[in-house]
């Protein structure tokens, strides 16, 4: 038995929260528990979990700790608690792998693949200059891209808004050809009536998928939206447990799920969600606009999940101002992208070595990222 004896939390730029957990034998594991824009809230939740349930306990009892953190409280689920649990879970798996001397995916049943395709973001929050950015990213080796579909959009908007989104996708498709995947993220900005029109308008340009066509609270609308397109529908970044995903599996409208390893309960929970999805012939593309610990956790689950088909990553994403994914790694080459793929890390634990000195230095900075609040022309709040 190796007891959990200490933990530390680090707010680091651009908008991440890192967790360091240490056991009595000196093993250190890292997790990334964060809700982007709510890191202080999640920090408090993580502290409560350790002080209530984890300090002094055996680090190796991962499933039992997960059940205790989740079921030990009468009120369950939601982004804050599940993100706190996720980061703790990642760190415990990192510790277990390091103590045994194996990468986490070997402890999940062994690899189903050696590498996985990745996609690159283009265009920013308000998509612009997408064709030129797409061309450059494909020239640099990426075979898949993702872009936002629209900026602010009214609940019932004009034809010009649809035309603008269609034009952007057409220009990207013309710039990169038919052998490149293009994911189009609706970002939950689009209402049900506009989503039906938009998916239909974009279909001629063969998106790889349309992501979060409506907010997850409106998942009951997805079957009707699916009737307007043959494009694969993806969702899941704002869904936090297998119970949240159960409905979309049962109604059959979703083709790609996108659980986030730092929001949906960590490695333990997302591996279960992936297995549920496989039973419904649904692919998985984990959400990850986050840091290196979250990405490493994704890749460990991707490795052991036959239905994983592509991985989001945040290198050069528009959110990463002042710091980026590779900056926190002792060996950045672990995330080298070759031919549009990344190799599954095979070092013990999560397969990465965090540059702890750099983390501590960056944590001295003032980090206070919050997403913008957008408003419509009439002054009402718009979905970001």
CSV table of C-alpha atoms in Angstrom, one decimal:
chain,number,residue,atom,x,y,z
A,1,UNK,CA,0.0,0.0,0.0
A,2,UNK,CA,1.3,3.5,-0.9
A,3,UNK,CA,-0.6,6.2,1.0
A,4,UNK,CA,-1.4,9.6,-0.4
A,5,UNK,CA,0.5,12.1,1.8
A,6,UNK,CA,0.4,15.4,-0.1
A,7,UNK,CA,-1.1,17.4,-2.9
A,8,UNK,CA,-0.5,20.8,-4.5
A,9,UNK,CA,-2.5,22.8,-7.0
A,10,UNK,CA,-1.0,25.2,-9.6
A,11,UNK,CA,-2.9,27.8,-11.6
A,12,UNK,CA,-0.8,28.2,-14.7
A,13,UNK,CA,-1.2,30.2,-18.0
A,14,UNK,CA,-3.0,30.2,-20.3
A,15,UNK,CA,-6.0,28.9,-18.3
A,16,UNK,CA,-5.1,25.6,-16.7
A,17,UNK,CA,-5.0,24.1,-13.3
A,18,UNK,CA,-2.5,21.4,-12.5
A,19,UNK,CA,-2.6,18.9,-9.6
A,20,UNK,CA,0.5,17.3,-8.1
A,21,UNK,CA,-0.2,14.2,-5.9
A,22,UNK,CA,2.6,12.5,-3.9
A,23,UNK,CA,2.6,9.2,-2.1
A,24,UNK,CA,4.6,7.9,0.9
A,25,UNK,CA,7.2,6.2,-1.3
A,26,UNK,CA,7.8,9.5,-3.2
A,27,UNK,CA,5.9,8.7,-6.3
A,28,UNK,CA,4.4,11.8,-7.9
A,29,UNK,CA,1.4,11.8,-10.2
A,30,UNK,CA,-0.1,14.7,-12.2
A,31,UNK,CA,-3.7,15.6,-13.1
A,32,UNK,CA,-5.4,18.5,-14.8
A,33,UNK,CA,-8.7,19.3,-12.9
A,34,UNK,CA,-10.1,22.5,-14.4
A,35,UNK,CA,-13.2,24.1,-15.8
A,36,UNK,CA,-12.0,26.8,-18.1
A,37,UNK,CA,-12.9,30.1,-16.5
A,38,UNK,CA,-13.8,28.5,-13.2
A,39,UNK,CA,-10.4,27.3,-12.0
A,40,UNK,CA,-10.8,28.8,-8.5
A,41,UNK,CA,-14.1,27.0,-8.0
A,42,UNK,CA,-12.6,23.7,-9.1
A,43,UNK,CA,-9.5,24.2,-6.9
A,44,UNK,CA,-11.8,24.4,-3.9
A,45,UNK,CA,-13.6,21.2,-4.9
A,46,UNK,CA,-10.3,19.3,-5.3
A,47,UNK,CA,-9.2,20.5,-1.9
A,48,UNK,CA,-12.4,19.3,-0.4
A,49,UNK,CA,-12.0,15.9,-2.0
A,50,UNK,CA,-8.5,15.4,-0.6
A,51,UNK,CA,-9.3,16.7,2.8
A,52,UNK,CA,-12.5,14.6,3.1
A,53,UNK,CA,-11.7,11.4,1.4
A,54,UNK,CA,-8.1,10.9,0.1
A,55,UNK,CA,-5.3,12.0,2.3
A,56,UNK,CA,-3.8,9.0,4.1
A,57,UNK,CA,-5.5,6.5,1.8
A,58,UNK,CA,-4.0,3.9,-0.5
A,59,UNK,CA,-3.4,5.6,-3.9
A,60,UNK,CA,-3.9,2.3,-5.7
A,61,UNK,CA,-7.6,1.9,-5.0
A,62,UNK,CA,-8.6,4.1,-8.0
A,63,UNK,CA,-12.1,2.6,-8.6
A,64,UNK,CA,-13.0,2.8,-4.9
A,65,UNK,CA,-11.8,6.4,-4.7
A,66,UNK,CA,-13.8,7.3,-7.8
A,67,UNK,CA,-16.9,5.8,-6.3
A,68,UNK,CA,-16.3,7.5,-3.0
A,69,UNK,CA,-15.7,10.9,-4.5
A,70,UNK,CA,-18.8,10.6,-6.7
A,71,UNK,CA,-21.3,8.7,-4.5
A,72,UNK,CA,-20.0,10.0,-1.1
A,73,UNK,CA,-21.9,13.2,-1.7
A,74,UNK,CA,-25.7,13.3,-1.9
A,75,UNK,CA,-25.5,15.8,-4.8
A,76,UNK,CA,-23.6,14.4,-7.8
A,77,UNK,CA,-22.4,15.3,-11.3
A,78,UNK,CA,-22.0,18.6,-13.0
A,79,UNK,CA,-18.9,20.3,-14.4
A,80,UNK,CA,-17.2,21.4,-11.2
A,81,UNK,CA,-17.4,18.1,-9.2
A,82,UNK,CA,-16.7,15.9,-12.2
A,83,UNK,CA,-13.7,18.0,-13.3
A,84,UNK,CA,-12.3,17.8,-9.8
A,85,UNK,CA,-12.8,14.1,-9.8
A,86,UNK,CA,-11.2,13.9,-13.3
A,87,UNK,CA,-8.0,15.6,-12.3
A,88,UNK,CA,-7.6,13.4,-9.1
A,89,UNK,CA,-8.3,10.3,-11.2
A,90,UNK,CA,-5.7,11.2,-13.8
A,91,UNK,CA,-3.1,11.7,-11.1
A,92,UNK,CA,-3.9,8.4,-9.4
A,93,UNK,CA,-3.6,6.5,-12.7
A,94,UNK,CA,-0.2,8.3,-13.3
A,95,UNK,CA,1.0,7.1,-9.9
A,96,UNK,CA,-0.2,3.5,-10.4
A,97,UNK,CA,1.5,3.3,-13.8
A,98,UNK,CA,4.7,4.8,-12.5
A,99,UNK,CA,4.8,2.4,-9.5
A,100,UNK,CA,4.2,-0.7,-11.7
A,101,UNK,CA,6.4,0.6,-14.5
A,102,UNK,CA,3.8,0.6,-17.3
A,103,UNK,CA,1.9,3.2,-19.3
A,104,UNK,CA,-1.7,3.5,-18.2
A,105,UNK,CA,-3.1,2.0,-21.4
A,106,UNK,CA,-1.4,-1.3,-20.5
A,107,UNK,CA,-3.4,-1.3,-17.3
A,108,UNK,CA,-6.6,-0.7,-19.3
A,109,UNK,CA,-6.1,-3.8,-21.4
A,110,UNK,CA,-3.2,-2.9,-23.7
A,111,UNK,CA,-3.1,-0.9,-26.8
A,112,UNK,CA,-5.6,-1.2,-29.7
A,113,UNK,CA,-3.4,1.1,-31.7
A,114,UNK,CA,0.1,2.6,-31.8
A,115,UNK,CA,-0.8,6.1,-32.8
A,116,UNK,CA,-3.9,8.3,-33.4
A,117,UNK,CA,-4.9,11.0,-35.8
A,118,UNK,CA,-5.1,14.5,-34.5
A,119,UNK,CA,-6.8,17.6,-35.7
A,120,UNK,CA,-5.7,21.3,-35.7
A,121,UNK,CA,-7.9,24.3,-34.9
A,122,UNK,CA,-8.2,27.2,-37.4
A,123,UNK,CA,-10.1,30.5,-37.5
A,124,UNK,CA,-10.5,31.5,-33.9
A,125,UNK,CA,-13.7,32.3,-31.9
A,126,UNK,CA,-15.1,34.4,-34.7
A,127,UNK,CA,-14.0,32.4,-37.7
A,128,UNK,CA,-12.0,34.3,-40.2
A,129,UNK,CA,-9.1,33.8,-42.7
A,130,UNK,CA,-9.9,30.1,-42.5
A,131,UNK,CA,-8.9,29.1,-46.1
A,132,UNK,CA,-5.4,30.4,-45.8
A,133,UNK,CA,-4.9,29.0,-42.3
A,134,UNK,CA,-6.3,25.7,-43.5
A,135,UNK,CA,-3.8,25.6,-46.3
A,136,UNK,CA,-0.9,26.3,-44.0
A,137,UNK,CA,-1.9,23.6,-41.5
A,138,UNK,CA,-2.3,21.0,-44.2
A,139,UNK,CA,1.1,22.0,-45.6
A,140,UNK,CA,2.6,21.5,-42.2
A,141,UNK,CA,1.3,17.9,-42.1
A,142,UNK,CA,-2.1,17.9,-40.5
A,143,UNK,CA,-4.8,15.8,-42.3
A,144,UNK,CA,-7.7,17.1,-40.2
A,145,UNK,CA,-8.9,20.5,-39.1
A,146,UNK,CA,-11.6,22.1,-37.0
A,147,UNK,CA,-13.2,25.5,-37.2
A,148,UNK,CA,-16.1,27.3,-35.6
A,149,UNK,CA,-19.2,27.5,-37.8
A,150,UNK,CA,-20.4,31.0,-36.9
A,151,UNK,CA,-19.9,33.9,-34.5
A,152,UNK,CA,-22.9,35.1,-32.6
A,153,UNK,CA,-26.1,33.9,-34.1
A,154,UNK,CA,-29.7,34.9,-33.4
A,155,UNK,CA,-32.3,32.3,-32.4
A,156,UNK,CA,-33.8,32.9,-35.8
A,157,UNK,CA,-31.3,34.6,-38.1
A,158,UNK,CA,-31.1,35.9,-41.6
A,159,UNK,CA,-30.1,34.0,-44.8
A,160,UNK,CA,-26.8,36.0,-44.9
A,161,UNK,CA,-25.6,34.3,-41.7
A,162,UNK,CA,-26.2,30.8,-43.2
A,163,UNK,CA,-24.5,31.9,-46.5
A,164,UNK,CA,-21.5,33.2,-44.6
A,165,UNK,CA,-21.0,29.9,-42.8
A,166,UNK,CA,-21.5,28.0,-46.0
A,167,UNK,CA,-19.0,30.2,-47.8
A,168,UNK,CA,-16.3,29.7,-45.2
A,169,UNK,CA,-16.6,26.0,-45.3
A,170,UNK,CA,-16.6,25.9,-49.1
A,171,UNK,CA,-13.4,28.0,-49.2
A,172,UNK,CA,-11.7,25.7,-46.8
A,173,UNK,CA,-12.8,22.6,-48.7
A,174,UNK,CA,-11.5,24.2,-52.0
A,175,UNK,CA,-8.2,25.1,-50.3
A,176,UNK,CA,-7.4,21.7,-48.9
A,177,UNK,CA,-9.2,19.2,-51.2
A,178,UNK,CA,-11.2,16.1,-50.4
A,179,UNK,CA,-8.6,14.1,-48.5
A,180,UNK,CA,-8.7,16.4,-45.4
A,181,UNK,CA,-11.2,16.1,-42.6
A,182,UNK,CA,-12.9,19.3,-41.6
A,183,UNK,CA,-14.8,19.4,-38.3
A,184,UNK,CA,-17.3,22.2,-37.9
A,185,UNK,CA,-18.0,23.3,-34.3
A,186,UNK,CA,-21.4,24.9,-33.7
A,187,UNK,CA,-20.2,25.5,-30.1
A,188,UNK,CA,-23.7,25.4,-28.7
A,189,UNK,CA,-24.2,28.8,-30.2
A,190,UNK,CA,-27.0,27.7,-32.6
A,191,UNK,CA,-30.7,27.3,-31.8
A,192,UNK,CA,-32.7,24.3,-33.0
A,193,UNK,CA,-34.3,26.1,-36.0
A,194,UNK,CA,-31.0,27.5,-37.2
A,195,UNK,CA,-29.2,24.2,-36.6
A,196,UNK,CA,-31.6,22.4,-38.9
A,197,UNK,CA,-30.9,25.0,-41.7
A,198,UNK,CA,-27.2,25.1,-41.1
A,199,UNK,CA,-26.5,21.4,-41.2
A,200,UNK,CA,-28.3,21.2,-44.5
A,201,UNK,CA,-26.4,24.1,-46.0
A,202,UNK,CA,-23.0,22.7,-45.0
A,203,UNK,CA,-23.6,19.1,-46.1
A,204,UNK,CA,-22.4,19.6,-49.7
A,205,UNK,CA,-18.9,20.4,-48.5
A,206,UNK,CA,-18.6,17.1,-46.5
A,207,UNK,CA,-17.8,18.1,-43.0
A,208,UNK,CA,-16.0,15.4,-41.0
A,209,UNK,CA,-18.6,16.1,-38.3
A,210,UNK,CA,-20.7,18.9,-37.0
A,211,UNK,CA,-20.0,19.4,-33.3
A,212,UNK,CA,-22.5,20.4,-30.6
A,213,UNK,CA,-25.1,21.6,-33.0
A,214,UNK,CA,-27.2,22.5,-30.0
A,215,UNK,CA,-26.4,22.8,-26.3
A,216,UNK,CA,-26.4,19.5,-24.4
A,217,UNK,CA,-29.5,20.6,-22.6
A,218,UNK,CA,-31.3,20.3,-25.9
A,219,UNK,CA,-30.0,16.9,-26.9
A,220,UNK,CA,-33.6,15.8,-27.3
A,221,UNK,CA,-33.6,17.9,-30.5
A,222,UNK,CA,-30.7,16.0,-32.1
A,223,UNK,CA,-32.9,13.3,-33.8
A,224,UNK,CA,-34.8,16.0,-35.6
A,225,UNK,CA,-31.6,17.8,-36.6
A,226,UNK,CA,-30.1,14.5,-37.8
A,227,UNK,CA,-33.1,14.2,-40.2
A,228,UNK,CA,-31.7,17.2,-42.1
A,229,UNK,CA,-28.2,15.8,-42.8
A,230,UNK,CA,-26.1,12.7,-43.4
A,231,UNK,CA,-23.1,14.5,-41.8
A,232,UNK,CA,-22.0,12.7,-38.6
A,233,UNK,CA,-23.2,14.6,-35.5
A,234,UNK,CA,-20.8,15.0,-32.6
A,235,UNK,CA,-21.4,16.1,-29.0
A,236,UNK,CA,-20.3,15.5,-25.5
A,237,UNK,CA,-17.8,18.2,-24.2
A,238,UNK,CA,-20.5,19.5,-21.8
A,239,UNK,CA,-21.6,16.0,-20.7
A,240,UNK,CA,-19.9,14.7,-17.5
A,241,UNK,CA,-20.7,11.0,-16.9
A,242,UNK,CA,-22.0,7.8,-18.5
A,243,UNK,CA,-25.5,8.8,-17.3
A,244,UNK,CA,-25.4,12.0,-19.3
A,245,UNK,CA,-24.4,10.0,-22.4
A,246,UNK,CA,-27.0,7.3,-22.0
A,247,UNK,CA,-29.8,9.3,-23.6
A,248,UNK,CA,-27.8,10.1,-26.8
A,249,UNK,CA,-26.8,6.5,-27.2
A,250,UNK,CA,-30.3,5.3,-26.9
A,251,UNK,CA,-31.9,7.8,-29.3
A,252,UNK,CA,-29.3,7.0,-32.0
A,253,UNK,CA,-28.8,10.5,-33.4
A,254,UNK,CA,-25.1,11.0,-32.3
A,255,UNK,CA,-22.3,9.4,-34.3
A,256,UNK,CA,-19.3,10.8,-32.5
A,257,UNK,CA,-19.0,11.4,-28.7
A,258,UNK,CA,-16.5,13.9,-27.3
A,259,UNK,CA,-16.1,13.4,-23.6
A,260,UNK,CA,-13.4,15.6,-22.0
A,261,UNK,CA,-10.8,13.7,-19.9
A,262,UNK,CA,-10.6,16.7,-17.5
A,263,UNK,CA,-14.4,17.2,-17.2
A,264,UNK,CA,-16.0,13.8,-17.5
A,265,UNK,CA,-14.6,12.0,-14.5
A,266,UNK,CA,-11.2,11.3,-15.8
A,267,UNK,CA,-9.7,8.1,-17.2
A,268,UNK,CA,-11.9,5.8,-15.1
A,269,UNK,CA,-15.1,7.3,-16.4
A,270,UNK,CA,-14.2,8.0,-20.0
A,271,UNK,CA,-13.0,4.5,-20.6
A,272,UNK,CA,-16.5,3.3,-19.4
A,273,UNK,CA,-18.2,5.9,-21.7
A,274,UNK,CA,-16.1,4.7,-24.6
A,275,UNK,CA,-17.1,1.1,-24.0
A,276,UNK,CA,-20.8,2.1,-23.9
A,277,UNK,CA,-20.3,4.0,-27.2
A,278,UNK,CA,-18.8,1.0,-28.8
A,279,UNK,CA,-21.8,-1.1,-28.1
A,280,UNK,CA,-23.9,1.5,-30.0
A,281,UNK,CA,-21.5,1.8,-32.9
A,282,UNK,CA,-20.6,5.3,-31.9
A,283,UNK,CA,-17.0,6.7,-32.5
A,284,UNK,CA,-15.1,8.7,-29.9
A,285,UNK,CA,-13.0,11.9,-30.4
A,286,UNK,CA,-12.1,13.2,-27.0
A,287,UNK,CA,-12.5,16.9,-26.4
A,288,UNK,CA,-9.2,18.5,-25.3
A,289,UNK,CA,-8.5,22.2,-25.8
A,290,UNK,CA,-6.4,22.0,-22.6
A,291,UNK,CA,-2.9,21.3,-21.4
A,292,UNK,CA,-0.4,18.4,-21.6
A,293,UNK,CA,-1.7,16.3,-18.7
A,294,UNK,CA,-5.2,16.3,-20.2
A,295,UNK,CA,-3.9,15.4,-23.6
A,296,UNK,CA,-1.7,12.6,-22.2
A,297,UNK,CA,-4.8,11.2,-20.4
A,298,UNK,CA,-6.8,11.3,-23.6
A,299,UNK,CA,-4.1,9.4,-25.5
A,300,UNK,CA,-4.0,6.7,-22.9
A,301,UNK,CA,-7.7,6.1,-23.2
A,302,UNK,CA,-7.5,6.4,-27.0
A,303,UNK,CA,-4.9,3.7,-27.1
A,304,UNK,CA,-7.2,1.2,-25.3
A,305,UNK,CA,-10.5,2.2,-27.0
A,306,UNK,CA,-11.1,0.6,-30.4
A,307,UNK,CA,-13.7,3.2,-31.3
A,308,UNK,CA,-11.5,6.2,-30.8
A,309,UNK,CA,-10.9,7.7,-34.2
A,310,UNK,CA,-9.3,11.2,-33.8
A,311,UNK,CA,-8.0,13.4,-31.0
A,312,UNK,CA,-8.4,17.1,-30.4
A,313,UNK,CA,-5.2,18.9,-29.2
A,314,UNK,CA,-4.6,22.5,-28.4
A,315,UNK,CA,-1.2,23.4,-29.9
A,316,UNK,CA,-1.4,27.0,-31.2
A,317,UNK,CA,-5.2,27.1,-30.4
A,318,UNK,CA,-6.5,30.7,-30.1
A,319,UNK,CA,-6.9,30.3,-26.3
A,320,UNK,CA,-3.2,29.6,-25.7
A,321,UNK,CA,-1.9,33.1,-25.3
A,322,UNK,CA,1.4,33.4,-23.5
A,323,UNK,CA,1.9,29.7,-22.9
A,324,UNK,CA,1.3,26.4,-24.8
A,325,UNK,CA,1.1,22.7,-24.4
A,326,UNK,CA,4.7,21.8,-24.9
A,327,UNK,CA,6.1,24.5,-22.6
A,328,UNK,CA,5.3,22.4,-19.5
A,329,UNK,CA,7.0,19.2,-20.7
A,330,UNK,CA,10.6,18.1,-19.9
A,331,UNK,CA,10.6,16.3,-23.2
A,332,UNK,CA,8.2,18.0,-25.7
A,333,UNK,CA,9.0,15.4,-28.4
A,334,UNK,CA,6.5,13.0,-26.8
A,335,UNK,CA,3.8,15.0,-28.7
A,336,UNK,CA,5.6,15.2,-32.0
A,337,UNK,CA,2.9,15.2,-34.8
A,338,UNK,CA,4.0,13.2,-37.9
A,339,UNK,CA,1.8,12.8,-40.9
A,340,UNK,CA,-1.2,14.1,-39.0
A,341,UNK,CA,-0.8,11.5,-36.2
A,342,UNK,CA,0.7,11.4,-32.7
A,343,UNK,CA,2.3,8.3,-31.2
A,344,UNK,CA,0.7,6.9,-28.0
A,345,UNK,CA,3.2,7.7,-25.1
A,346,UNK,CA,4.6,4.5,-23.7
A,347,UNK,CA,6.6,5.7,-20.7
A,348,UNK,CA,5.2,4.7,-17.3
A,349,UNK,CA,2.0,6.4,-16.0
A,350,UNK,CA,0.6,9.0,-18.3
A,351,UNK,CA,3.7,8.8,-20.4
A,352,UNK,CA,4.9,12.4,-19.9
A,353,UNK,CA,7.4,14.1,-17.6
A,354,UNK,CA,6.2,17.5,-16.3
A,355,UNK,CA,8.8,20.2,-15.9
A,356,UNK,CA,8.0,20.9,-12.3
A,357,UNK,CA,10.4,23.8,-12.0
A,358,UNK,CA,8.6,25.5,-14.9
A,359,UNK,CA,5.2,24.8,-13.5
A,360,UNK,CA,6.2,26.4,-10.2
A,361,UNK,CA,7.6,29.5,-11.9
A,362,UNK,CA,4.5,29.9,-14.1
A,363,UNK,CA,2.2,29.5,-11.1
A,364,UNK,CA,3.7,32.7,-9.7
A,365,UNK,CA,1.9,34.6,-12.5
A,366,UNK,CA,-1.6,36.1,-12.2
A,367,UNK,CA,-3.9,33.7,-14.1
A,368,UNK,CA,-7.5,34.8,-14.3
A,369,UNK,CA,-8.9,33.6,-17.7
A,370,UNK,CA,-12.6,33.9,-18.3
A,371,UNK,CA,-14.4,33.4,-21.6
A,372,UNK,CA,-15.9,36.6,-23.1
A,373,UNK,CA,-19.6,37.5,-22.7
A,374,UNK,CA,-21.1,38.1,-26.1
A,375,UNK,CA,-24.3,40.1,-26.7
A,376,UNK,CA,-26.7,40.4,-29.5
A,377,UNK,CA,-27.6,43.7,-31.2
A,378,UNK,CA,-30.5,44.1,-28.8
A,379,UNK,CA,-28.3,43.8,-25.7
A,380,UNK,CA,-29.3,40.3,-24.7
A,381,UNK,CA,-26.6,37.7,-23.9
A,382,UNK,CA,-25.5,35.5,-26.8
A,383,UNK,CA,-24.0,32.1,-26.5
A,384,UNK,CA,-20.2,32.1,-26.7
